[in-house]
Short mmCIF file of C-alpha atoms in Angstrom, two decimals:
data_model
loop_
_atom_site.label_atom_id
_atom_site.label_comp_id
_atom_site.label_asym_id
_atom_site.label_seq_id
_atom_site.Cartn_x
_atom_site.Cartn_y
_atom_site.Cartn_z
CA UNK A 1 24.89 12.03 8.12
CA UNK A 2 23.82 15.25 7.56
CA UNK A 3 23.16 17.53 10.73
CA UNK A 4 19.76 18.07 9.81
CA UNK A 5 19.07 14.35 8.97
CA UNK A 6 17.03 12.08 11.46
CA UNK A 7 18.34 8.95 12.96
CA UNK A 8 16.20 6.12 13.60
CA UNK A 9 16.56 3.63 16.43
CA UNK A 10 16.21 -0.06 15.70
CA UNK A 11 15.07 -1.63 19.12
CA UNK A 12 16.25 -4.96 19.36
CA UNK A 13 14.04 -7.60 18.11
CA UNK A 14 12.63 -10.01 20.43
CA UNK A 15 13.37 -13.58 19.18
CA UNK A 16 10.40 -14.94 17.33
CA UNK A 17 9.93 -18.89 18.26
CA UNK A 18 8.37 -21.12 15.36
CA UNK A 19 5.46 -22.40 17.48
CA UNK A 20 5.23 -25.28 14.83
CA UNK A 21 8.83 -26.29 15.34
CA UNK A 22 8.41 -26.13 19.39
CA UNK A 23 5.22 -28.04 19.29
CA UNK A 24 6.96 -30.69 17.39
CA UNK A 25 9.95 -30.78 20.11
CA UNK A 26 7.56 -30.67 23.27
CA UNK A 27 5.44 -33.84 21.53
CA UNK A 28 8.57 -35.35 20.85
CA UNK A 29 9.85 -35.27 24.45
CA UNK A 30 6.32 -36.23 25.55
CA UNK A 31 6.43 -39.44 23.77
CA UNK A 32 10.02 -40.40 24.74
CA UNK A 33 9.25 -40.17 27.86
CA UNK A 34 5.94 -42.07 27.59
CA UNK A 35 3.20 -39.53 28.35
CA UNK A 36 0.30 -39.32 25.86
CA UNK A 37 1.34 -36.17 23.96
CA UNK A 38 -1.79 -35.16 22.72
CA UNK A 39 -3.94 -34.77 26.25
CA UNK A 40 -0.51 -33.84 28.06
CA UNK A 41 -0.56 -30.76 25.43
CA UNK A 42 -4.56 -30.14 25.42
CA UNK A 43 -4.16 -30.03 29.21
CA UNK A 44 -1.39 -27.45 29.07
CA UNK A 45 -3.63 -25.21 26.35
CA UNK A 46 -7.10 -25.57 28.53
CA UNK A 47 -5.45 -25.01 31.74
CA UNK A 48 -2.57 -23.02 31.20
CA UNK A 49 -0.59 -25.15 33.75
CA UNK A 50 2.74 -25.72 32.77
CA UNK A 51 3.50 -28.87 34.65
CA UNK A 52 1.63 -30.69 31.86
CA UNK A 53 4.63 -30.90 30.35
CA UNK A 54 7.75 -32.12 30.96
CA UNK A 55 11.01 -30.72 31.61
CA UNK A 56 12.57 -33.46 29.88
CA UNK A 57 14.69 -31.59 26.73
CA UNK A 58 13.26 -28.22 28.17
CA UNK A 59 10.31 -28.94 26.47
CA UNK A 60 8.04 -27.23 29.21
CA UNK A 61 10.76 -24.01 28.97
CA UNK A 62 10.09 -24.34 25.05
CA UNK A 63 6.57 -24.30 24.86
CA UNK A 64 6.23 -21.46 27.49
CA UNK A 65 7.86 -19.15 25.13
CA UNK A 66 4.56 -18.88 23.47
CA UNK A 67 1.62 -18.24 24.02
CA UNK A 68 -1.21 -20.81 24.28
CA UNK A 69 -3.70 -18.99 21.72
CA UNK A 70 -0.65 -19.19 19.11
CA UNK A 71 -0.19 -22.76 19.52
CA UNK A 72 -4.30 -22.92 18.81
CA UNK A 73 -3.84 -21.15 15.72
CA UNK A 74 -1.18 -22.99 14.67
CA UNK A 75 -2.96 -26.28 15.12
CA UNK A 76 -6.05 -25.32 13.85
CA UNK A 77 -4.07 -23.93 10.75
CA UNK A 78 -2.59 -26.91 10.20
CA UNK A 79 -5.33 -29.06 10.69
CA UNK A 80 -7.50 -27.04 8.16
CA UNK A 81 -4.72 -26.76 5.78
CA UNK A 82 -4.38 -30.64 5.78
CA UNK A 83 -8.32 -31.68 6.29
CA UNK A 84 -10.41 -29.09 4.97
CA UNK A 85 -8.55 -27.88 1.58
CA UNK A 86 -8.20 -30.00 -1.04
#
């Protein structure tokens, strides 16, 4: 490096979850543990109450690494990719 040269500082990255992979996990635990999975989850997004889910498998320390609006888009991505194009 020259002494006139600029040095650029890479921050860390935060670790980027794959909301797709977690939702999968947190239904998963849901339904082993016998909960409905579907209004255990919608109940977590409308509310933003984490006790919605459980603990079981850390799902509820999972799906609390995202946000709630990024598991909507994910879901409603999915659904429209699957339903809608064809």
């Amino acid at each position: 490096m020259t002494k006139n040269s600029t040095q650029f500082f890479q921050p860390v990255k935060e670790q980027e979850y794959d909301v797709q992979s977690i939702i999968r996990d947190v239904y998963e635990a849901l339904t082993e543990k016998g909960y409905n999975p579907v209004n255990q989850i919608v109940g977590y997004i409308m509310s933003g109450d984490p006790t919605y889910i459980t603990s079981y498998n850390n799902a509820r320390s999972l799906i609390m690494k995202v946000e709630r609006d990024e598991i909507l888009e994910v879901l409603f991505e999915n659904y429209i990719d699957t339903r809608l194009k064809k």
